[in-house]
mmCIF file of C-alpha atoms in Angstrom:
data_model
loop_
_atom_site.group_PDB
_atom_site.id
_atom_site.type_symbol
_atom_site.label_atom_id
_atom_site.label_comp_id
_atom_site.label_asym_id
_atom_site.label_seq_id
_atom_site.Cartn_x
_atom_site.Cartn_y
_atom_site.Cartn_z
ATOM 1 C CA MET A 1 -57.135 26.378 -107.204
ATOM 2 C CA THR A 2 -60.193 28.383 -106.298
ATOM 3 C CA TRP A 3 -62.831 29.233 -103.747
ATOM 4 C CA SER A 4 -66.466 29.906 -104.507
ATOM 5 C CA ILE A 5 -69.857 30.455 -102.939
ATOM 6 C CA VAL A 6 -73.151 29.107 -104.302
ATOM 7 C CA ALA A 7 -76.358 30.527 -102.860
ATOM 8 C CA LYS A 8 -80.114 30.928 -103.103
ATOM 9 C CA ASP A 9 -81.887 33.988 -101.725
ATOM 10 C CA PRO A 10 -84.964 32.480 -100.032
ATOM 11 C CA GLN A 11 -86.782 35.825 -100.141
ATOM 12 C CA THR A 12 -86.563 36.258 -103.919
ATOM 13 C CA GLY A 13 -85.780 32.738 -105.129
ATOM 14 C CA HIS A 14 -82.765 34.066 -107.010
ATOM 15 C CA PHE A 15 -79.602 31.988 -107.384
ATOM 16 C CA ALA A 16 -76.000 33.163 -107.572
ATOM 17 C CA VAL A 17 -72.409 31.960 -107.768
ATOM 18 C CA ALA A 18 -69.299 33.995 -106.989
ATOM 19 C CA VAL A 19 -65.738 32.740 -107.373
ATOM 20 C CA ALA A 20 -62.131 33.917 -107.171
ATOM 21 C CA THR A 21 -58.844 32.237 -108.065
ATOM 22 C CA ARG A 22 -55.227 32.506 -109.183
ATOM 23 C CA PHE A 23 -56.083 31.260 -112.654
ATOM 24 C CA PHE A 24 -57.254 32.794 -115.909
ATOM 25 C CA ALA A 25 -60.947 33.449 -116.644
ATOM 26 C CA VAL A 26 -62.566 31.452 -113.850
ATOM 27 C CA GLY A 27 -65.979 32.786 -114.861
ATOM 28 C CA ALA A 28 -65.894 30.948 -118.180
ATOM 29 C CA LEU A 29 -66.683 27.459 -116.883
ATOM 30 C CA CYS A 30 -66.829 27.370 -113.075
ATOM 31 C CA PRO A 31 -70.204 29.073 -112.291
ATOM 32 C CA VAL A 32 -73.318 27.530 -113.841
ATOM 33 C CA GLY A 33 -77.009 28.075 -113.131
ATOM 34 C CA GLY A 34 -80.476 28.971 -114.286
ATOM 35 C CA GLY A 35 -83.451 30.954 -113.013
ATOM 36 C CA GLY A 36 -85.848 28.849 -110.956
ATOM 37 C CA VAL A 37 -83.573 25.838 -111.420
ATOM 38 C CA GLY A 38 -80.497 26.106 -109.219
ATOM 39 C CA ALA A 39 -76.779 26.673 -109.500
ATOM 40 C CA LEU A 40 -73.418 24.968 -109.119
ATOM 41 C CA ALA A 41 -69.684 25.550 -109.184
ATOM 42 C CA THR A 42 -67.204 23.074 -110.678
ATOM 43 C CA GLN A 43 -63.551 23.645 -109.762
ATOM 44 C CA ALA A 44 -60.128 22.211 -108.753
ATOM 45 C CA LEU A 45 -59.171 20.184 -111.852
ATOM 46 C CA ILE A 46 -62.372 21.451 -113.405
ATOM 47 C CA ASN A 47 -64.691 19.139 -115.293
ATOM 48 C CA PRO A 48 -66.738 21.393 -117.611
ATOM 49 C CA LEU A 49 -69.178 18.539 -118.256
ATOM 50 C CA TYR A 50 -70.379 18.861 -114.660
ATOM 51 C CA GLY A 51 -71.857 22.222 -115.575
ATOM 52 C CA TYR A 52 -73.837 21.097 -118.597
ATOM 53 C CA LYS A 53 -74.961 17.778 -117.148
ATOM 54 C CA GLY A 54 -75.656 19.268 -113.732
ATOM 55 C CA LEU A 55 -77.805 22.059 -115.146
ATOM 56 C CA ARG A 56 -79.951 19.543 -117.035
ATOM 57 C CA MET A 57 -80.412 17.550 -113.842
ATOM 58 C CA LEU A 58 -81.302 20.693 -111.897
ATOM 59 C CA ALA A 59 -83.907 21.547 -114.532
ATOM 60 C CA ASP A 60 -85.404 18.091 -114.010
ATOM 61 C CA GLY A 61 -85.820 18.833 -110.304
ATOM 62 C CA ILE A 62 -83.274 16.276 -109.122
ATOM 63 C CA HIS A 63 -82.031 16.611 -105.528
ATOM 64 C CA ALA A 64 -78.628 18.273 -105.150
ATOM 65 C CA GLU A 65 -77.200 15.235 -103.336
ATOM 66 C CA HIS A 66 -78.190 12.937 -106.186
ATOM 67 C CA ILE A 67 -76.639 15.317 -108.723
ATOM 68 C CA VAL A 68 -73.304 15.376 -106.907
ATOM 69 C CA ALA A 69 -73.351 11.598 -106.524
ATOM 70 C CA ALA A 70 -74.210 11.020 -110.176
ATOM 71 C CA LEU A 71 -71.651 13.431 -111.607
ATOM 72 C CA THR A 72 -68.751 12.315 -109.438
ATOM 73 C CA GLY A 73 -69.740 8.673 -109.501
ATOM 74 C CA HIS A 74 -69.316 8.470 -113.279
ATOM 75 C CA ASP A 75 -66.052 10.428 -113.350
ATOM 76 C CA ASP A 76 -62.775 8.528 -113.006
ATOM 77 C CA GLY A 77 -61.119 11.874 -112.266
ATOM 78 C CA ARG A 78 -63.416 12.683 -109.330
ATOM 79 C CA ASP A 79 -60.625 12.545 -106.749
ATOM 80 C CA GLN A 80 -59.177 15.699 -108.356
ATOM 81 C CA ARG A 81 -62.496 17.546 -108.581
ATOM 82 C CA GLN A 82 -64.496 19.875 -106.397
ATOM 83 C CA LEU A 83 -68.199 20.498 -106.899
ATOM 84 C CA HIS A 84 -71.018 22.124 -104.975
ATOM 85 C CA VAL A 85 -74.642 22.392 -105.990
ATOM 86 C CA ILE A 86 -77.869 24.019 -104.817
ATOM 87 C CA ASP A 87 -81.179 22.877 -106.274
ATOM 88 C CA ARG A 88 -84.466 24.719 -106.789
ATOM 89 C CA GLU A 89 -85.627 23.869 -103.259
ATOM 90 C CA GLY A 90 -82.468 25.304 -101.706
ATOM 91 C CA ARG A 91 -81.043 21.860 -100.889
ATOM 92 C CA ASN A 92 -77.283 21.800 -101.284
ATOM 93 C CA ALA A 93 -74.544 19.212 -101.541
ATOM 94 C CA ALA A 94 -70.807 19.223 -102.155
ATOM 95 C CA TRP A 95 -67.849 17.038 -103.058
ATOM 96 C CA THR A 96 -64.178 17.680 -102.367
ATOM 97 C CA GLY A 97 -62.023 14.973 -103.915
ATOM 98 C CA PRO A 98 -59.363 13.427 -101.661
ATOM 99 C CA ALA A 99 -56.622 14.368 -104.145
ATOM 100 C CA CYS A 100 -57.511 18.096 -104.221
ATOM 101 C CA VAL A 101 -54.583 20.273 -103.126
ATOM 102 C CA ASP A 102 -54.546 21.478 -99.508
ATOM 103 C CA TRP A 103 -56.001 23.411 -98.009
ATOM 104 C CA CYS A 104 -59.221 22.107 -99.468
ATOM 105 C CA GLY A 105 -62.724 21.576 -98.178
ATOM 106 C CA HIS A 106 -66.283 22.858 -98.111
ATOM 107 C CA LEU A 107 -68.983 24.081 -95.749
ATOM 108 C CA ILE A 108 -72.745 23.819 -96.172
ATOM 109 C CA ALA A 109 -75.408 25.932 -94.474
ATOM 110 C CA GLU A 110 -79.040 26.764 -95.191
ATOM 111 C CA ASN A 111 -79.368 27.936 -98.811
ATOM 112 C CA VAL A 112 -75.600 28.384 -99.233
ATOM 113 C CA SER A 113 -72.351 26.470 -99.603
ATOM 114 C CA VAL A 114 -68.705 27.487 -99.852
ATOM 115 C CA ALA A 115 -65.912 25.342 -101.276
ATOM 116 C CA GLY A 116 -62.250 25.875 -102.008
ATOM 117 C CA ASN A 117 -58.951 24.218 -102.744
ATOM 118 C CA MET A 118 -55.302 25.260 -102.757
ATOM 119 C CA LEU A 119 -56.216 27.870 -100.145
ATOM 120 C CA ALA A 120 -54.204 29.556 -97.417
ATOM 121 C CA GLY A 121 -56.236 27.653 -94.791
ATOM 122 C CA PRO A 122 -59.722 26.702 -93.583
ATOM 123 C CA ALA A 123 -60.455 30.268 -92.465
ATOM 124 C CA VAL A 124 -60.876 31.263 -96.114
ATOM 125 C CA VAL A 125 -63.971 29.111 -96.459
ATOM 126 C CA ALA A 126 -65.225 29.752 -92.913
ATOM 127 C CA ASP A 127 -64.891 33.534 -93.166
ATOM 128 C CA THR A 128 -66.496 33.589 -96.607
ATOM 129 C CA LEU A 129 -69.538 31.803 -95.229
ATOM 130 C CA ALA A 130 -69.673 33.931 -92.074
ATOM 131 C CA ALA A 131 -69.564 37.183 -94.043
ATOM 132 C CA TYR A 132 -72.356 36.012 -96.339
ATOM 133 C CA GLN A 133 -74.528 35.083 -93.385
ATOM 134 C CA ALA A 134 -73.796 38.367 -91.597
ATOM 135 C CA HIS A 135 -75.097 40.567 -94.433
ATOM 136 C CA GLY A 136 -78.591 39.270 -95.023
ATOM 137 C CA ASP A 137 -79.871 42.827 -95.452
ATOM 138 C CA ARG A 138 -77.772 43.403 -98.581
ATOM 139 C CA PRO A 139 -78.643 42.528 -102.200
ATOM 140 C CA LEU A 140 -77.607 38.981 -103.118
ATOM 141 C CA ALA A 141 -74.791 40.058 -105.440
ATOM 142 C CA GLU A 142 -73.305 42.412 -102.862
ATOM 143 C CA ARG A 143 -73.490 39.720 -100.173
ATOM 144 C CA LEU A 144 -71.406 37.446 -102.376
ATOM 145 C CA ILE A 145 -68.828 40.146 -103.058
ATOM 146 C CA LEU A 146 -68.552 40.853 -99.331
ATOM 147 C CA ALA A 147 -68.178 37.116 -98.723
ATOM 148 C CA LEU A 148 -65.312 36.746 -101.202
ATOM 149 C CA GLU A 149 -63.616 39.827 -99.800
ATOM 150 C CA ALA A 150 -63.719 38.240 -96.346
ATOM 151 C CA GLY A 151 -62.231 35.049 -97.750
ATOM 152 C CA GLU A 152 -59.458 36.986 -99.416
ATOM 153 C CA ALA A 153 -58.721 38.811 -96.144
ATOM 154 C CA ALA A 154 -58.294 35.363 -94.569
ATOM 155 C CA GLY A 155 -55.640 34.459 -97.147
ATOM 156 C CA GLY A 156 -57.570 33.446 -100.260
ATOM 157 C CA ASP A 157 -55.853 31.341 -102.896
ATOM 158 C CA LYS A 158 -52.379 30.677 -101.512
ATOM 159 C CA ARG A 159 -50.831 31.244 -104.961
ATOM 160 C CA GLY A 160 -52.195 34.777 -105.332
ATOM 161 C CA LYS A 161 -54.884 36.502 -107.425
ATOM 162 C CA GLN A 162 -55.878 36.592 -111.080
ATOM 163 C CA SER A 163 -59.577 36.291 -111.871
ATOM 164 C CA ALA A 164 -63.033 36.466 -110.321
ATOM 165 C CA ALA A 165 -66.644 36.228 -111.424
ATOM 166 C CA LEU A 166 -70.205 36.719 -110.194
ATOM 167 C CA LYS A 167 -73.427 35.494 -111.798
ATOM 168 C CA VAL A 168 -77.018 35.983 -110.625
ATOM 169 C CA TRP A 169 -80.102 34.264 -112.053
ATOM 170 C CA THR A 170 -83.626 35.501 -111.320
ATOM 171 C CA THR A 171 -86.552 33.948 -113.213
ATOM 172 C CA GLU A 172 -84.942 33.252 -116.581
ATOM 173 C CA GLU A 173 -82.415 30.875 -118.133
ATOM 174 C CA TYR A 174 -80.007 33.757 -118.694
ATOM 175 C CA PRO A 175 -78.189 35.471 -115.803
ATOM 176 C CA ILE A 176 -79.559 38.890 -114.953
ATOM 177 C CA LEU A 177 -76.036 39.833 -113.853
ATOM 178 C CA ASP A 178 -72.840 38.333 -115.255
ATOM 179 C CA MET A 179 -69.633 40.069 -114.206
ATOM 180 C CA ARG A 180 -66.240 38.610 -115.059
ATOM 181 C CA VAL A 181 -62.718 39.736 -114.309
ATOM 182 C CA ASP A 182 -60.594 37.396 -116.416
ATOM 183 C CA ASP A 183 -57.079 38.683 -115.738
ATOM 184 C CA HIS A 184 -56.332 41.404 -113.190
ATOM 185 C CA PRO A 185 -53.800 42.031 -110.401
ATOM 186 C CA ASP A 186 -56.647 42.678 -107.933
ATOM 187 C CA PRO A 187 -59.707 40.878 -109.323
ATOM 188 C CA LEU A 188 -62.025 41.319 -106.335
ATOM 189 C CA ALA A 189 -61.418 45.059 -106.246
ATOM 190 C CA GLU A 190 -62.186 45.127 -109.961
ATOM 191 C CA LEU A 191 -65.309 43.024 -109.430
ATOM 192 C CA ARG A 192 -66.544 45.518 -106.834
ATOM 193 C CA ARG A 193 -65.812 48.385 -109.245
ATOM 194 C CA LEU A 194 -67.894 46.655 -111.929
ATOM 195 C CA TRP A 195 -70.705 46.204 -109.388
ATOM 196 C CA THR A 196 -70.635 49.967 -108.803
ATOM 197 C CA VAL A 197 -70.583 50.749 -112.531
ATOM 198 C CA ALA A 198 -73.477 48.345 -113.130
ATOM 199 C CA HIS A 199 -75.690 50.599 -111.002
ATOM 200 C CA GLU A 200 -75.169 53.565 -113.322
ATOM 201 C CA ARG A 201 -77.455 52.143 -116.003
ATOM 202 C CA TYR A 202 -77.181 48.378 -116.483
ATOM 203 C CA ILE A 203 -79.110 47.206 -113.404
ATOM 204 C CA PRO A 204 -82.195 49.380 -114.015
ATOM 205 C CA PHE A 205 -81.939 48.697 -117.763
ATOM 206 C CA SER A 206 -82.036 44.947 -117.097
ATOM 207 C CA GLY A 207 -85.608 45.421 -115.914
ATOM 208 C CA ALA A 208 -86.533 45.906 -119.580
ATOM 209 C CA PHE A 209 -85.217 42.510 -120.704
ATOM 210 C CA ALA A 210 -87.569 40.013 -122.296
ATOM 211 C CA THR A 211 -88.845 37.358 -119.874
ATOM 212 C CA ARG A 212 -91.144 34.352 -119.955
ATOM 213 C CA ALA A 213 -93.884 36.526 -118.458
ATOM 214 C CA ASN A 214 -93.225 39.381 -120.899
ATOM 215 C CA PRO A 215 -91.591 37.929 -124.033
ATOM 216 C CA ALA A 216 -91.219 41.329 -125.701
ATOM 217 C CA GLY A 217 -89.760 43.049 -122.681
ATOM 218 C CA VAL A 218 -89.897 46.839 -122.506
ATOM 219 C CA THR A 219 -89.059 48.388 -125.867
ATOM 220 C CA SER A 220 -90.126 51.996 -125.306
ATOM 221 C CA ARG A 221 -86.964 54.046 -124.953
ATOM 222 C CA PRO A 222 -88.726 56.801 -122.952
ATOM 223 C CA ALA A 223 -90.063 54.124 -120.593
ATOM 224 C CA ILE A 224 -86.576 52.665 -120.178
ATOM 225 C CA ASP A 225 -85.152 56.117 -119.524
ATOM 226 C CA ARG A 226 -87.781 56.633 -116.821
ATOM 227 C CA MET A 227 -86.852 53.296 -115.254
ATOM 228 C CA VAL A 228 -83.216 54.383 -115.094
ATOM 229 C CA GLU A 229 -84.065 57.832 -113.729
ATOM 230 C CA GLU A 230 -86.349 56.409 -111.024
ATOM 231 C CA PHE A 231 -83.727 53.869 -110.018
ATOM 232 C CA GLN A 232 -81.027 56.529 -109.756
ATOM 233 C CA ALA A 233 -83.334 58.841 -107.807
ATOM 234 C CA ALA A 234 -84.145 56.063 -105.335
ATOM 235 C CA ARG A 235 -80.450 55.333 -104.864
ATOM 236 C CA ALA A 236 -79.715 59.000 -104.327
ATOM 237 C CA GLY A 237 -82.448 59.130 -101.708
ATOM 238 C CA LYS A 238 -80.819 56.274 -99.771
ATOM 239 C CA ALA A 239 -77.336 57.804 -99.948
#
């Protein structure tokens, strides 16, 4: 009842998942990942255990294909599930159960996969992938938004629209960006609006977060204000 895109930016090593559906709060359980580890999306008749178990396996460096095989192989409900995974090396794998509702399927390319079910047709997945690949000059999060927008233009979820989500992981266990639209008549438009609002202060402010390399983060408020001002000035210079 969903389509999603799971990707790794080979230039930065960052991972991301973006998803849209005609169902409530898809961002709660579908997208899962971790910095330096990998990412996955679990959907159709969602199995939330795939997320927790899959993330542990990704952290152990297990190949994406082995993760998909292990998770689905031990699940008697696998025929109703859809899962796609990318590991720390950028290797990806996917499963679309034979009992998923048409149209359903997935595509895999270098460092990216797209999967969906209960869609208007195969063009939703194909156009999502094509749009992602066509915008390699854009930031990872924006590429994923553009990709979902292309999928929606191709018909999207054949039941309509309700929720969408986007998560990006850089070097840490927590997502550096976590945007959710849980219930909205036009969730992708709202997701893009949130992406715009995030640039006002959140994105430069996130540079002050505590990390493994700097466990205290940046705590000087004047320094944070300068980070925000410099970010906004750079954006204004590109406008």
